């Protein structure tokens, strides 16, 4: 099995620090943690975003990138 990349939409629900936080996926309500350099400068709490996840062959889901909605 190979790595699977998925584009998802959601909303940033919180920041842990300047680079990390949580996104809640639209439709499913599933939360995904993310780490992206400068995230708290580029985004705000409650912002709608597009985020890319990768699923490893063992089923682990990792948030690869967070983008402003409409700018992918």
XYZ file of C-alpha atoms in Angstrom:
72
model
C 0.000 0.000 0.000
C 1.294 3.470 -0.809
C 0.932 6.831 0.881
C -2.439 8.492 0.147
C -2.716 12.287 -0.067
C -6.141 13.853 0.643
C -7.370 17.445 0.339
C -9.816 18.387 3.099
C -11.589 21.540 4.287
C -12.080 22.685 7.850
C -11.749 25.425 10.418
C -8.878 26.232 12.762
C -10.218 25.649 16.270
C -7.155 26.544 18.338
C -3.461 27.308 18.361
C -1.027 25.664 20.770
C 1.781 28.072 19.921
C 3.007 30.113 16.933
C 3.458 27.034 14.728
C 0.961 24.390 15.874
C -2.747 23.959 16.381
C -5.922 22.033 15.640
C -8.249 21.939 12.612
C -11.792 20.497 12.685
C -12.750 18.923 9.354
C -15.983 20.094 7.701
C -18.684 17.440 7.546
C -17.008 14.864 9.790
C -16.068 16.941 12.836
C -12.774 15.036 13.067
C -9.917 17.043 14.597
C -6.444 17.086 13.045
C -3.350 18.521 14.672
C -0.971 20.469 12.477
C 2.465 22.047 12.622
C 3.348 24.710 10.081
C 5.995 27.387 10.560
C 4.390 30.776 11.226
C 0.836 29.431 11.250
C -0.434 31.870 13.867
C 0.841 34.785 11.752
C -0.672 33.441 8.508
C -4.037 32.257 9.910
C -6.474 33.203 12.662
C -8.535 31.146 15.087
C -11.861 30.258 13.427
C -10.553 30.693 9.856
C -11.837 28.343 7.138
C -8.903 26.514 5.546
C -7.970 23.791 3.113
C -5.534 21.247 4.492
C -3.666 18.357 2.935
C -3.234 15.122 4.849
C -1.197 12.065 4.052
C -2.140 8.596 5.243
C 0.785 6.248 5.745
C 0.658 2.570 4.771
C 0.087 1.755 8.466
C -2.933 4.116 8.602
C -1.392 7.082 10.437
C -2.801 10.426 9.211
C -0.423 13.395 9.153
C -1.336 16.974 8.268
C 1.107 17.942 5.531
C 0.070 21.518 4.712
C -2.525 24.161 5.610
C -3.699 26.673 2.978
C -6.033 29.652 2.931
C -9.347 28.678 1.364
C -9.381 29.733 -2.294
C -5.575 29.913 -2.552
C -4.565 26.340 -3.262
